[in-house]
Every structure is written in structure tokens, then in C-alpha cells.
Coordinates of C-alpha atoms in Angstrom, one line a residue:
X1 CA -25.7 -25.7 -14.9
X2 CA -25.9 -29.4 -13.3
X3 CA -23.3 -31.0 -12.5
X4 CA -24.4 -34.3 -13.8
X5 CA -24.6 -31.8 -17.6
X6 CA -20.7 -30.5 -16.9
X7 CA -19.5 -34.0 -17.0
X8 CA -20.9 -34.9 -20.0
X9 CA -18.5 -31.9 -21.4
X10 CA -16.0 -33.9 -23.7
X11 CA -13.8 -31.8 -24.2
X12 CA -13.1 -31.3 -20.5
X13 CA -12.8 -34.8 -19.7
X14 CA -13.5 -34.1 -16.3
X15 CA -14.2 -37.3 -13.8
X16 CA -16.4 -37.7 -10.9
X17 CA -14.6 -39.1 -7.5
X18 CA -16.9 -38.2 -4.8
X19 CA -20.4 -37.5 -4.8
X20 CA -22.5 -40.0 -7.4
X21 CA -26.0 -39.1 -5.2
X22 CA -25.5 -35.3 -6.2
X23 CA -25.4 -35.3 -9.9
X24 CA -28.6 -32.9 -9.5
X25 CA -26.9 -30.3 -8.1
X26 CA -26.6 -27.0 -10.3
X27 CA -24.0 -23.9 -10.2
X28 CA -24.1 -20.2 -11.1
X29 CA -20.6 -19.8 -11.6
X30 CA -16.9 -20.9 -11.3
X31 CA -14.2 -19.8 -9.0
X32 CA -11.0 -20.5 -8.2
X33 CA -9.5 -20.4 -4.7
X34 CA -6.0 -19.8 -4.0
X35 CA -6.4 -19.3 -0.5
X36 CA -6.8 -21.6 2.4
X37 CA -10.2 -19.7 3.6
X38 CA -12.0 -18.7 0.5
X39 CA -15.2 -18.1 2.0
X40 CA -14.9 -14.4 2.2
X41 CA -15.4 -14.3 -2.0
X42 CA -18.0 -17.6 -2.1
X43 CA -22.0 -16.6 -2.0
X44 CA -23.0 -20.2 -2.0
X45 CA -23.4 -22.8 -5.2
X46 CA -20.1 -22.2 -7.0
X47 CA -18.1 -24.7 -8.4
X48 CA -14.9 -24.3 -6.5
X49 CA -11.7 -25.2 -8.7
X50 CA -8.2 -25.9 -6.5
X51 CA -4.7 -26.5 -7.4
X52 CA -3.8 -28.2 -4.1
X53 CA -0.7 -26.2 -3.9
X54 CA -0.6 -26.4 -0.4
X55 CA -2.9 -29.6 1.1
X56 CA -0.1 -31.9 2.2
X57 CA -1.3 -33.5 5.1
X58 CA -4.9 -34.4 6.0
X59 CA -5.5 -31.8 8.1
X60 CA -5.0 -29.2 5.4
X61 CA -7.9 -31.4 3.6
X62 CA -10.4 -31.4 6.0
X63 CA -9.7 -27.5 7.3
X64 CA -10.2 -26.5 3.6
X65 CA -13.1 -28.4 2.5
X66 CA -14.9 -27.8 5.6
X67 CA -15.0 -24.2 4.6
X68 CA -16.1 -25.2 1.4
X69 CA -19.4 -27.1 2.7
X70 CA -20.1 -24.2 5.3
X71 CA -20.3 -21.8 2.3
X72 CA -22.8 -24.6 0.3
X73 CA -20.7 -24.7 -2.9
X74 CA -21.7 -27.0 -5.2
X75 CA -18.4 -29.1 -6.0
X76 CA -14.9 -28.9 -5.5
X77 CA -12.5 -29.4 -8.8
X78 CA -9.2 -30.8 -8.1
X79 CA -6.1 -30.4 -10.3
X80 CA -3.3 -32.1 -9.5
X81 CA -0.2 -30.3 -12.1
X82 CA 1.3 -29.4 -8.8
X83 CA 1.5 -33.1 -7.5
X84 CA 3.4 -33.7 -10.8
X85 CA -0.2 -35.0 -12.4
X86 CA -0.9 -37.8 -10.1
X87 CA -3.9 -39.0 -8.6
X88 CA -5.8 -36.8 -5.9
X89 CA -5.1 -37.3 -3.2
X90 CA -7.5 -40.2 -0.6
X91 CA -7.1 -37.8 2.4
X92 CA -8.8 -35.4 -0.1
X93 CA -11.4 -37.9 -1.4
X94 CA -12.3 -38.3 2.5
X95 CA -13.1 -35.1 3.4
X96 CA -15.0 -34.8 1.0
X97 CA -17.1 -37.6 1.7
X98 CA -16.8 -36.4 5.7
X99 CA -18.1 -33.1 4.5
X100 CA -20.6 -34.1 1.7
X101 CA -19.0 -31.9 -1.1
X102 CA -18.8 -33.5 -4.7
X103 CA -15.0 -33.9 -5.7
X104 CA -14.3 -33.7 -9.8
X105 CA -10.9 -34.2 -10.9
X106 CA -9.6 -31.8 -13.8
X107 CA -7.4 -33.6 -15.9
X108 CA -3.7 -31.7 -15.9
X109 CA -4.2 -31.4 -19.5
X110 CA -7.1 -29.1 -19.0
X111 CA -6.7 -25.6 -17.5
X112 CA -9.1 -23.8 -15.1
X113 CA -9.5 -21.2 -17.5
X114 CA -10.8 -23.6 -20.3
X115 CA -13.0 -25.0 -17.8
X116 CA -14.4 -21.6 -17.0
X117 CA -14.5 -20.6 -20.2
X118 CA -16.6 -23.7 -20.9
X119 CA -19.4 -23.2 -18.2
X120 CA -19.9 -19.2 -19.1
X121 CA -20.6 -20.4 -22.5
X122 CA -23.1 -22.9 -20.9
X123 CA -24.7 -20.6 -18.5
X124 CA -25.6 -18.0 -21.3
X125 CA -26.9 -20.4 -23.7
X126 CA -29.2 -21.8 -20.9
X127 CA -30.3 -18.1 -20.4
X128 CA -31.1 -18.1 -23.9
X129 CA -33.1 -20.9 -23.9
X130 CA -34.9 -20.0 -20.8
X131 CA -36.3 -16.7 -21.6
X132 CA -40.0 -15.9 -22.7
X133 CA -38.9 -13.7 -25.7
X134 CA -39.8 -13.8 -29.7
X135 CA -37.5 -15.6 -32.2
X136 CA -35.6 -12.8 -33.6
X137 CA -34.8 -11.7 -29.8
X138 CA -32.7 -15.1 -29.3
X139 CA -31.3 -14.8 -32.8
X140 CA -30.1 -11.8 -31.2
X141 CA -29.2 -13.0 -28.0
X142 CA -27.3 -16.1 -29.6
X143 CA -25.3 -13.8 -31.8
X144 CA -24.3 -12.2 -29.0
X145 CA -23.3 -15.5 -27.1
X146 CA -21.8 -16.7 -30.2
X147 CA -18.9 -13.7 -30.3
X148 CA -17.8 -15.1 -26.5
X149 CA -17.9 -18.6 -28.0
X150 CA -15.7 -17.7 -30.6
X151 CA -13.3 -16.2 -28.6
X152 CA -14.0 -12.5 -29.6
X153 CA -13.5 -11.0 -26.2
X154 CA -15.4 -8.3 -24.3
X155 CA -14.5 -5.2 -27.1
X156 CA -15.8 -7.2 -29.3
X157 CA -19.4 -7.9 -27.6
X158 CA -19.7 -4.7 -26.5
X159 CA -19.4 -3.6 -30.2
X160 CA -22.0 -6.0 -31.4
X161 CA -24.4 -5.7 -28.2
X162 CA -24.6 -2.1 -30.1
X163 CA -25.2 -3.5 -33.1
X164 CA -28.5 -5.5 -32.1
X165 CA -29.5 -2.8 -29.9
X166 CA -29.0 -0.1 -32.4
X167 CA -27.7 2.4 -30.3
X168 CA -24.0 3.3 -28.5
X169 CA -22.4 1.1 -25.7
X170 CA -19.5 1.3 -23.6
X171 CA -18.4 -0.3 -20.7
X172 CA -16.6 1.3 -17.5
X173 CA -14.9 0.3 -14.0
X174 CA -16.4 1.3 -10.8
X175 CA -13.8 4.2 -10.8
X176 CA -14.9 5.4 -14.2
X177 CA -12.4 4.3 -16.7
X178 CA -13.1 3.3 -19.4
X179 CA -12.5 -0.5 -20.4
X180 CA -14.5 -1.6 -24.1
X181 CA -16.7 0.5 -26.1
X182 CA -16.9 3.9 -28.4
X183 CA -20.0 5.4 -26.8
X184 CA -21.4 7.5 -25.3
X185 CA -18.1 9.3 -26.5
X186 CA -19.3 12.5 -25.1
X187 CA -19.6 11.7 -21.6
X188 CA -17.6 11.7 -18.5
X189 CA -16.8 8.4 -17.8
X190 CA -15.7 9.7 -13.9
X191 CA -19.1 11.2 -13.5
X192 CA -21.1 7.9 -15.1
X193 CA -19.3 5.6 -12.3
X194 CA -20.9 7.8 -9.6
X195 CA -24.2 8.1 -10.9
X196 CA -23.7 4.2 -11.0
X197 CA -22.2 4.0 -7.1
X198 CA -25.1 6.2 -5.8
X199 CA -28.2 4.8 -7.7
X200 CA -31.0 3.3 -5.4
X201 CA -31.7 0.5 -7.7
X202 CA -30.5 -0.4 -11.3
X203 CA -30.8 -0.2 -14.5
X204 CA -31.3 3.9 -13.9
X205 CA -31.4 6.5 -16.4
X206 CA -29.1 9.4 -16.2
X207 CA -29.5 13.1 -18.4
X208 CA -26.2 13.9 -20.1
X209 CA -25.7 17.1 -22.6
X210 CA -26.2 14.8 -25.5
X211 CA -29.1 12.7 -24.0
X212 CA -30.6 10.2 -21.9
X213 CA -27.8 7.4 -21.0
X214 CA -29.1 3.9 -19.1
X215 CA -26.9 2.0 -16.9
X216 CA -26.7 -1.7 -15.9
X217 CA -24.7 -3.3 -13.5
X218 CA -22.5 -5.6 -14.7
X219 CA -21.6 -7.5 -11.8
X220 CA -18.9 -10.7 -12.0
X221 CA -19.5 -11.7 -8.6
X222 CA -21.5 -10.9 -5.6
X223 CA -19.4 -8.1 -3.8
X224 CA -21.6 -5.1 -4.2
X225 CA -20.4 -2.4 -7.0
X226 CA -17.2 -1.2 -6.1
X227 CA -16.3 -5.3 -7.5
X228 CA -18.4 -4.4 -10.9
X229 CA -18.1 -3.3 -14.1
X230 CA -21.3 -1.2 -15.5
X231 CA -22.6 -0.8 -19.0
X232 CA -24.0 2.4 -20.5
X233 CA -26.2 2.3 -23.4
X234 CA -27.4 5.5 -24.9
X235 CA -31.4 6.0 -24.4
X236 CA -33.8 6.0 -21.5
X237 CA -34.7 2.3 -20.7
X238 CA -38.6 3.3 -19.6
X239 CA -39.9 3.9 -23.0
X240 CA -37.6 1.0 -24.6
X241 CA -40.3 -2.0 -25.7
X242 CA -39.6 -5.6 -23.4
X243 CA -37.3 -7.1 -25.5
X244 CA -35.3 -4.6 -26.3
X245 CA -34.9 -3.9 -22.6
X246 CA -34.5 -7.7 -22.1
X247 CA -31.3 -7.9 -25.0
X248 CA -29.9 -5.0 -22.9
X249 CA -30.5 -7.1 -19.7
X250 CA -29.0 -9.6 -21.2
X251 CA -25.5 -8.0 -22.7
X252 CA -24.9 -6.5 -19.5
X253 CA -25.3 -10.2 -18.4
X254 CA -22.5 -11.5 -20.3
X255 CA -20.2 -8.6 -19.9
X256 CA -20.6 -9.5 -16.3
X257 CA -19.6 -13.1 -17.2
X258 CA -16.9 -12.1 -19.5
X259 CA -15.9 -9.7 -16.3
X260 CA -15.8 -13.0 -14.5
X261 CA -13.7 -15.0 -16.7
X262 CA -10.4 -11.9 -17.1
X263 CA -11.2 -11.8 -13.3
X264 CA -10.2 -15.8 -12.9
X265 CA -7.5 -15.1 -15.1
X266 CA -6.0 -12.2 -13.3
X267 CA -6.3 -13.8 -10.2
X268 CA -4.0 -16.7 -11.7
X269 CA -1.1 -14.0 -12.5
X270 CA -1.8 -12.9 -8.9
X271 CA -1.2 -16.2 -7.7
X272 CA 2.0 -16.8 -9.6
X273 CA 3.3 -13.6 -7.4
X274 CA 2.2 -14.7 -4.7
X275 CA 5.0 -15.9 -2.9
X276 CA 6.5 -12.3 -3.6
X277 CA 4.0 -10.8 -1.6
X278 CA 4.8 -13.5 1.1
X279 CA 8.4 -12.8 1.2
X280 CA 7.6 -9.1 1.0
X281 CA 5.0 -8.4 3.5
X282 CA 6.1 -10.7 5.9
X283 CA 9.3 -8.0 6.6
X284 CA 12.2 -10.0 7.3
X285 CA 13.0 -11.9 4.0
X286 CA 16.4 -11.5 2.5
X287 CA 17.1 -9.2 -0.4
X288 CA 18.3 -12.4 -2.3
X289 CA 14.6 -14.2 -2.1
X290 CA 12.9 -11.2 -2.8
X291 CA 14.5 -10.3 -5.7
X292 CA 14.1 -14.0 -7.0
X293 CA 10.8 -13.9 -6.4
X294 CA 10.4 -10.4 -8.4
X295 CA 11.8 -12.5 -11.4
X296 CA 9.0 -15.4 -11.0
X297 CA 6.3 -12.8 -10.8
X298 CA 7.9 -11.1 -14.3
X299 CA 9.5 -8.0 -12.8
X300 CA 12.8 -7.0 -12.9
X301 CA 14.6 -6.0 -10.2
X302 CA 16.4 -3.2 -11.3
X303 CA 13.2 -1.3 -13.0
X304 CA 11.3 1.2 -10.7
X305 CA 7.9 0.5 -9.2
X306 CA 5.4 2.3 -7.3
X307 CA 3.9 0.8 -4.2
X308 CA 0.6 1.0 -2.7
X309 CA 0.0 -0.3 0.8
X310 CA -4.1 -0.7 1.8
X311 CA -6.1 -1.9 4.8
X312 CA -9.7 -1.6 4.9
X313 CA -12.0 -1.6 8.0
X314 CA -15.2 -2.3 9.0
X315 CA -15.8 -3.6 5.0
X316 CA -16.6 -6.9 3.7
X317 CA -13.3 -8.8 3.3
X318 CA -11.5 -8.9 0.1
X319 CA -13.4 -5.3 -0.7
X320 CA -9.6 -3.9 0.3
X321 CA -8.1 -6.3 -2.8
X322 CA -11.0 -5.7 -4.7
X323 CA -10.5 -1.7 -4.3
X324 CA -6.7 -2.2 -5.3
X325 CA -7.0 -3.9 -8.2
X326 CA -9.8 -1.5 -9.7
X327 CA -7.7 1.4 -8.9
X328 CA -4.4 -0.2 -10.7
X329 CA -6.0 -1.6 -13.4
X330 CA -5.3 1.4 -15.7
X331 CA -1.5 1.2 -15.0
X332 CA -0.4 -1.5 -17.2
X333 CA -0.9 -5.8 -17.7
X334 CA 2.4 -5.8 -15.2
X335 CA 0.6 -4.5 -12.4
X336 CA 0.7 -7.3 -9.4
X337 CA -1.5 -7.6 -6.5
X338 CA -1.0 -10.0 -3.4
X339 CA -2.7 -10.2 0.2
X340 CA -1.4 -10.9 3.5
X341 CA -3.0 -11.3 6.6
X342 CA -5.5 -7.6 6.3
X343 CA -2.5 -6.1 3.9
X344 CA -3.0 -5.9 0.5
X345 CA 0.0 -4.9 -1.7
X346 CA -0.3 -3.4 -5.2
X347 CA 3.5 -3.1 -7.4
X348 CA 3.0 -1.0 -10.3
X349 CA 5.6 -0.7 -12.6
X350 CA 6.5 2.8 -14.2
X351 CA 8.6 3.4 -17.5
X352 CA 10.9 6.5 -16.0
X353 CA 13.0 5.8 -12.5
X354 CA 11.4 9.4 -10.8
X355 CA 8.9 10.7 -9.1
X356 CA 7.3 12.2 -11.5
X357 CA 6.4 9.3 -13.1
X358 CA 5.3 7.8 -10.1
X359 CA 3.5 11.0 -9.1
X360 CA 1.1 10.1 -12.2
X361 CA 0.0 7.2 -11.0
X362 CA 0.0 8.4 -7.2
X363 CA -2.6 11.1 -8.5
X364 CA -4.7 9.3 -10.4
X365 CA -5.1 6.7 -8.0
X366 CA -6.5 9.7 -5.4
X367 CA -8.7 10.5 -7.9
X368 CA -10.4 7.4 -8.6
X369 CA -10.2 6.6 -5.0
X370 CA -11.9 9.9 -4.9
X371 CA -14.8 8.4 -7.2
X372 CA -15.2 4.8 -5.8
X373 CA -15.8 6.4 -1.5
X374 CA -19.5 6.2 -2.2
X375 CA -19.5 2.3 -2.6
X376 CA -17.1 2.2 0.7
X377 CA -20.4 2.2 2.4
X378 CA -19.5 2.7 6.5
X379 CA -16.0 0.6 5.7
X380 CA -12.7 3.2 5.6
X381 CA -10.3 2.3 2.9
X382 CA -6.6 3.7 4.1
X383 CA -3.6 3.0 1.6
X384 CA 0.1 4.4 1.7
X385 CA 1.8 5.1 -1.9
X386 CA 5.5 5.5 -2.2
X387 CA 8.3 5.0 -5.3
X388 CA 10.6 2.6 -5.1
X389 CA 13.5 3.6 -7.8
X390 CA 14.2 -0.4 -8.2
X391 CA 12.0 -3.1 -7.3
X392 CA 15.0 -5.0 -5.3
X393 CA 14.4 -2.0 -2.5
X394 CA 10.4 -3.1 -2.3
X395 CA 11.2 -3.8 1.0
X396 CA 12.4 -0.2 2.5
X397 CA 9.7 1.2 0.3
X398 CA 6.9 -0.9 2.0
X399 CA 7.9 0.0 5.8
X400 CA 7.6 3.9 4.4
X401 CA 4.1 2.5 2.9
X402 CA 3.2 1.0 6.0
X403 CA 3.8 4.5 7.9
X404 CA 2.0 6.3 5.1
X405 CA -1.3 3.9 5.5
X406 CA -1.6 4.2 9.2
X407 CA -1.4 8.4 8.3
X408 CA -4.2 7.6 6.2
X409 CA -6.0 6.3 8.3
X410 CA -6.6 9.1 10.6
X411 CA -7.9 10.9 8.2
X412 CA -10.8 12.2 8.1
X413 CA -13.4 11.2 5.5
X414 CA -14.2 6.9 4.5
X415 CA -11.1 7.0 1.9
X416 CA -8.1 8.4 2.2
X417 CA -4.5 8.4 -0.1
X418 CA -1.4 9.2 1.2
X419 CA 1.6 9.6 -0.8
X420 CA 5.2 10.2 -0.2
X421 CA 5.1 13.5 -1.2
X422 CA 2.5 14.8 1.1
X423 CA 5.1 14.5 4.1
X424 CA 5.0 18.1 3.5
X425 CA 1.3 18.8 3.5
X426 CA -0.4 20.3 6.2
X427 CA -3.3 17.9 6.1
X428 CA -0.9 15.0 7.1
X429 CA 0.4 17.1 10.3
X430 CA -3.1 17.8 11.2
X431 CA -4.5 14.4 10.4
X432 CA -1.8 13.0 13.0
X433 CA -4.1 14.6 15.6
X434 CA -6.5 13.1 17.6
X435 CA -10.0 13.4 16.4
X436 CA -11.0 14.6 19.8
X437 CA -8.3 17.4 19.8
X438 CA -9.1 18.4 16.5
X439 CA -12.5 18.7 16.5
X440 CA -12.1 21.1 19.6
X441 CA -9.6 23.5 17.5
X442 CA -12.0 23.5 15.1
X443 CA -15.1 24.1 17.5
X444 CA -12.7 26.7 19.1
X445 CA -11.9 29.1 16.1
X446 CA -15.0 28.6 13.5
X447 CA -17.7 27.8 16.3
X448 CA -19.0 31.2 16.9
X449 CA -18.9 31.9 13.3
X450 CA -20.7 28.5 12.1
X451 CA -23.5 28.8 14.8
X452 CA -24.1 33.0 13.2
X453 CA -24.2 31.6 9.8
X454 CA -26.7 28.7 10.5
X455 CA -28.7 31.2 12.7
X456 CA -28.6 34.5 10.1
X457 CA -27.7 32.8 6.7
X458 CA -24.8 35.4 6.4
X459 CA -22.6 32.9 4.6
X460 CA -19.9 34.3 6.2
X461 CA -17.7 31.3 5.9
X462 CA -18.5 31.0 2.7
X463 CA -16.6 34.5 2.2
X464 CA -14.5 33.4 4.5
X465 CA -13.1 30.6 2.3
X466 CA -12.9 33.4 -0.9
X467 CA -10.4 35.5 1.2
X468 CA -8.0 32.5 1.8
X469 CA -8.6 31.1 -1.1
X470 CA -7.3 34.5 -2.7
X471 CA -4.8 34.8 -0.2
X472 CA -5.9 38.2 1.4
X473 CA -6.2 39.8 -2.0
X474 CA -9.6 42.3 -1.2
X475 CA -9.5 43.1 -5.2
X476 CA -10.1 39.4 -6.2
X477 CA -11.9 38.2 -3.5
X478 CA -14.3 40.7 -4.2
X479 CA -14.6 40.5 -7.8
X480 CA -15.1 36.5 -7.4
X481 CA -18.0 37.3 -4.9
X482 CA -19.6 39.7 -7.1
X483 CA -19.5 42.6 -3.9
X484 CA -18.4 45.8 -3.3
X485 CA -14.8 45.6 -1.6
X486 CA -16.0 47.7 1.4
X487 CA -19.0 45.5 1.4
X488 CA -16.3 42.6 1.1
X489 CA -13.9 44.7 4.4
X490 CA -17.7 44.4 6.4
X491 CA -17.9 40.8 6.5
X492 CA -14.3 40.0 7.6
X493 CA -15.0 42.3 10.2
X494 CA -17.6 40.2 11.0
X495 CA -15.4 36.9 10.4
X496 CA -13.0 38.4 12.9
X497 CA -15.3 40.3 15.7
X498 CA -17.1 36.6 15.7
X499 CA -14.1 34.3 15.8
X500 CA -11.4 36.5 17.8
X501 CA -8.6 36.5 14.6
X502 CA -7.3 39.1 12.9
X503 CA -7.0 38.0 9.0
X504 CA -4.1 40.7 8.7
X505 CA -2.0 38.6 11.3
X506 CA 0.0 35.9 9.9
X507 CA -0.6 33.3 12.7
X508 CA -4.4 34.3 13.5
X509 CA -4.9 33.6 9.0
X510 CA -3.1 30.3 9.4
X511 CA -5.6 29.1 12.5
X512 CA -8.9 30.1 10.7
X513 CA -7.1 28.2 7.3
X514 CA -6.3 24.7 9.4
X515 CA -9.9 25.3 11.1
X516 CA -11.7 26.2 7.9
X517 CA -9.8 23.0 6.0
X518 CA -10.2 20.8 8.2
X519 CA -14.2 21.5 8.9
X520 CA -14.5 21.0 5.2
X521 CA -12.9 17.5 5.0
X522 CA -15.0 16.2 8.4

């Protein structure tokens, strides 16, 4: 879309300040920035929308547009309802200038969500106009359009994307829930999202019990998948004709701009917490501001939240947030998420003021986490979960949090959940250990016994982990293994000749469990 096109948008009433020789410009989509550095979400020819909550001197200006023309957005759109609706600023009409960015001012009457509800509208019916299909494929493709435009939402698409295509859609998060659709009722939606996180390319077909199922990304902004959304459509996209393949294209087009749009608008409930997150992460707020800010940000103090702590490294920035908010986004509209510095922060209320409530969503967020490691690609996502019985204590609970997440991160693996409740685990003991020291236990008590298996295919470990499994029980073991229980007494002879441990002794069963555990993890 042009920019010279968006101001002709009446109902907008948006006004050009800065930039009259770039009319010609055209955008892909709309963002808005509630940071001071946004480049870390902008690919390049966005239009930018800012409240200007925080440029009060010049020097903010020019910092924030500069980082605006080094990313090669198209525009900057200014709203000025926290100036009290006055003019924009000059000092941001000059960098502007200084930096060559076009400057639009968005009337306070007009919010960013109308706005970027206007230009998705736009963008898909310039798709629609642009594409080299038959009549009754953009009668199709319009109808489709037409259910956004009329403000039908993305359950509603999805529905009538099935419709046209004649066959069953649904549409899932990168950690498998699922968020619009009835179908493919039949199917995992845990195992679809990583079929979708592992594909070389996409659309790809996957086999299910009840048939072929196809799956498109639909992305809302570059990020890679863990950021996306992906729609499956029952059928093998190969032997569908070109326009039917096209409309499916297409729908998984606008559920990724529909994607977009709820994104914008959660990242405005966000914002309006933010100052919570401020108070809370930077650790030495008083209770008094904290709990005022839990009431701006529509929690109460007194009801119990759970709170997840997460860092990522070596990832593209804003993957952490991104991570977050796909793992919490099953847990309820309340759920708040805020950044600070590499911190991200999630509060998630629960209904009951115990841990077994909160264990709930503790596990469930392993599990997804669980699901979403293969788009982690080399990056290692860490996060700390701990209960807070009332939301006025978020600050003890996040100093436990903090000690959780740096657990987490030294353990093995590229994802890792720690929760209160795994103080007790063994895994969090041995994780504490340096990798050096721990991969020499392990080396230590499993080495002779890997380096037989890999050179006689014996699978002794692999009986090995039956007998602990089964705690010592030869009668089990051996009926789970399918062998004779002297055959079964042979082998951990073997297990124990090679590796120097009695299984019968308490202490020498406990050292070949850590070693076996741990080797299985790496």
C-alpha cells in the first residue's frame, strides 16, 4: 500500500507533516512501537505508529527516529493523546526531516488499531486484485476478505476459508494449541506444530490416521515460526488444481494478517502494564507502587499469580517475549507480559490460591516449551516458574524466579523449565554441576558400557534403562523386554562387569541412574 493511497483514507483523516517527495513509497504492514529501540521486531518498509509516551526532549526524537531510518521503514505515525492531543511536536518534525522518514499525524480521535485494521483490509484487497486467477477464484477470495471487513474475526474466516475450499480447517500456535477451527478434529494438535517446526519448506503435507493434512504458515511478522500461527487444511496440496491451492495460499494469508492485527492489540494491553514490569523487574520498588501498578494493568493485588521469569541467548531478540507470550496464551485474556533489559516477565493469574493450580499451568507450559525447542534453532531459552499466593508479593516471587532461570540455564538441552517444585528433583542438583564435571561422571560410569554397545550392538543400556526404570524388579523387567529372566540376570552381569557397579548396591544403582539420566538429556 502507498502512502500517498493511505491518506486518501477518509475515515482516518490522517495528515502528512514531513515527507511530500515520498508519497510513492509503499508498506507491507503496520506496527506499533512501544519501545525506544524497536528495530529488533522491524524487517524494513513498515509503517511505524508511536504514542510519543516518552520523546520529551529532542534528543529522544532524533535517537528514536534514527533507528527508524536505519531499519528503512516507510513512515512514522505520530499520535499525540498522550500530549493531551496537541500538535506534534517540531523537535519531532526535524528529525524527521534530518533523517528522511515521512511523519503522518494520527488524529487522537483515531486509534492505532483502526488504522491497522484499515491497512489489512487494504493489503488483502490489493492481493485480490493482483493475482492471475479466474472470476469465481476472487469471488472467493473477496468473500473471504469481506468476513475481516465486517468485523467477523479469525473463527469466523477460518470457518468460511472451509467453506470455499470444501474441506476442514483449523488453526494452531507454534506450541500446538489450538486457537480457531473444527478440523482436522482427529488430530494432535501437539504433534501438527512439530511437523510444522521441523518442515524444510512450507506448505508440507503430513499423513495422519484419518488422512493427508497440508500445512501453511501463517506468519504475522517476520520472526521465523516459533512467532507464527499455522493453518491445517485437510488434503494433500500436490494433487490440489492452482486455484484451489492459490485460495488456500491465500487464507493462510489473511489468518496471518488477522494474526497481526490481535498481535498489535495485545501488545497495547502489554504496554498499559508496562510500568508494572518496570517497577517489578527493576527490584527495589516499594510494595505501595507495585501494587498500584497491579491495579492499572487490571490485576488485583490480593488474587494469586504464577510467575515465569525467561532469558534467551544466542536467539534473535524479542524471540524470548515472543516464546512467552505463545506459551501463556492458553492461560486466560488476564495474562500480562512485559520486558526489561534481556528479562521478560510473564503474570498469569490462576482461579485457586495453591500450588496445584499453579502446578497446571507450570506443567503445561514444560510441555509446550517441550514442543516449540525445535524452532529455538542454536538460541537456549531458560525460564524460572514460581506461585505467588497474592500478586502484592510479585516481588519475593520474582527473586525465587530469577534463581530458578539461572538453574535452567545450566541445563542441558536448548529449552529448559524450572519450577518451584523441582527444588527437590535430582535433575536440578545435577544441572548445578559444571558441564565439564558432569560429562566426566558420566564418561566415568557409562563409558565402558556405551563404547561395548556401539562396538557389539548388545543394547545393553537399553536394558540397562528397563531395570531402573522397573526399579530392580527382574520379573517386570523381563517381561517388558520380552527375555528370559536368567537371559535378563546375563546382561546386568554384563552392565556391571563393564561399568564396575553392582545394581544390588544402593549407592552403585543410584550412580549408573544420575549417569544413565543425565546421558539421555545431553
Amino acid at each position: 500500500m502507498r502512502l500517498d493511497t493511505l491518506l486518501t483514507v477518509e475515515q482516518l483523516g490522517l495528515r502528512l507533516l514531513v515527507g511530500a517527495d515520498k508519497l510513492d513509497r509503499s508498506f507491507h504492514r503496520v506496527f506499533t512501537a512501544t519501545l525506544r529501540d524497536p528495530r529488533r521486531y522491524l524487517s524494513g518498509g513498515e509503517l511505524v505508529l508511536s504514542g510519543m509516551e516518552w520523546w520529551h526532549t529532542p534528543a529522544d526524537s532524533d535517537a528514536f527516529v534514527a533507528v527508524l531510518a536505519e531499519a528503512e521503514v516507510t513512515a512514522l505515525g505520530a499520535g499525540t493523546a498522550e500530549w493531551g492531543g496537541g500538535p506534534v511536536p517540531e523537535h519531532v518534525l526535524h528529525a524527521c526531516r534530518k533523517h528522511g522518514v515521512p511523519l503522518i499525524e494520527v488524529p487522537v480521535t483515531v486509534s492505532f488499531a483502526t488504522v491497522s485494521e484499515r491497512v489489512i483490509l487494504w493489503l488483502a484487497a490489493e492481493r485480490a486484485e493482483s493475482t492471475p486467477y479466474s472470476g469465481a477464484f476472487l469471488d472467493s477470495y473477496r468473500r473471504l476478505v469481506a468476513v475481516l471487513g465486517e468485523g467477523g474475526g479469525l473463527g469466523a474466516l477460518t470457518e468460511a476459508g472451509a467453506a470455499e475450499l470444501g474441506a476442514a480447517c483449523a488453526v494452531f500456535g507454534s506450541s500446538g494449541r489450538r486457537i480457531a477451527g473444527s478440523g482436522p478434529d482427529t488430530v494432535d494438535g501437539a504433534w501438527l506444530a512439530g511437523e510444522f517446526l521441523r518442515a524444510e519448506r512450507l506448505p508440507t503435507r503430513v499423513d495422519t490416521e484419518s488422512g493427508p493434512v497440508t500445512l501453511f504458515d501463517a506468519a504475522a511478522r517476520s520472526g521465523g515460526r516459533l512467532t507464527s500461527w499455522f493453518l491445517a487444511i485437510t488434503g494433500d496440496h500436490e494433487r490440489w488444481s492452482g486455484e484451489h491451492r492459490g485460495l488456500a495460499t491465500e487464507l493462510a494469508t489473511l489468518i496471518g494478517l488477522e494474526h497481526a492485527r490481535l498481535d498489535e492489540r495485545r501488545r497495547l494491553a502489554d504496554t498499559e502494564a508496562g510500568p508494572l514490569f518496570t517497577a517489578i523487574l527493576e527490584r527495589d520498588s516499594p510494595a505501595e507502587e507495585v501494587t498500584a501498578r497491579l491495579h492499572q494493568a487490571g490485576l488485583a493485588a490480593t488474587e494469586p499469580v504464577c510467575v515465569l521469569l525467561a532469558r534467551l541467548r544466542g536467539g534473535a531478540p524479542g524471540l524470548a517475549f515472543a516464546a512467552l507470550a505463545e506459551l501463556l496464551a492458553s492461560h486466560g485474556d488476564r495474562v500480562r507480559i512485559g520486558e526489561h533489559g534481556d528479562e521478560v516477565l510473564g503474570l498469569a493469574p490462576v482461579p485457586a490460591a495453591d500450588l496445584d493450580a499453579a502446578g497446571v499451568v507450570f506443567e503445561a507450559v514444560k510441555q509446550a516449551t517441550r514442543i516449540l525447542e525445535p524452532a529455538l534453532g542454536s538460541a537456549r531459552l531458560a525460564i524460572g516458574a514460581t506461585f505467588a499466593p497474592e500478586a502484592a508479593r510479585v516481588g519475593a516471587a520474582v527473586q525465587e524466579a530469577t534463581q530458578l532461570r539461572e538453574l535452567a540455564e545450566l541445563s542441558p538441552g536448548r529449552a529448559s523449565v524450572i519450577a518451584g517444585a523441582d527444588l527437590a528433583s535430582h535433575r536440578l542438583l545435577f544441572a548445578a554441576i559444571p558441564d565439564r564435571l558432569r560429562r566426566t561422571f558420566r564418561a566415568r560410569v557409562l563409558g565402558p558400557l556405551l563404547d561395548y554397545d556401539a562396538e557389539h550392538n548388545s543394547g545393553l543400556v537399553h536394558t540397562l534403562r528397563a531395570f531402573l526404570r522397573n526399579s530392580g524388579s527382574w520379573t517386570q523387567t523381563s517381561a517388558e523386554l520380552h527375555v528370559h529372566v536368567n537371559t535378563l540376570r546375563y546382561r546386568i552381569g554384563r552392565v556391571a562387569e563393564l561399568t564396575g557397579r553392582d545394581l544390588a548396591v544402593f549407592s552403585d544403582r543410584v550412580d549408573l541412574y544420575l549417569a544413565l539420566d543425565s546421558w539421555e538429556r545431553e
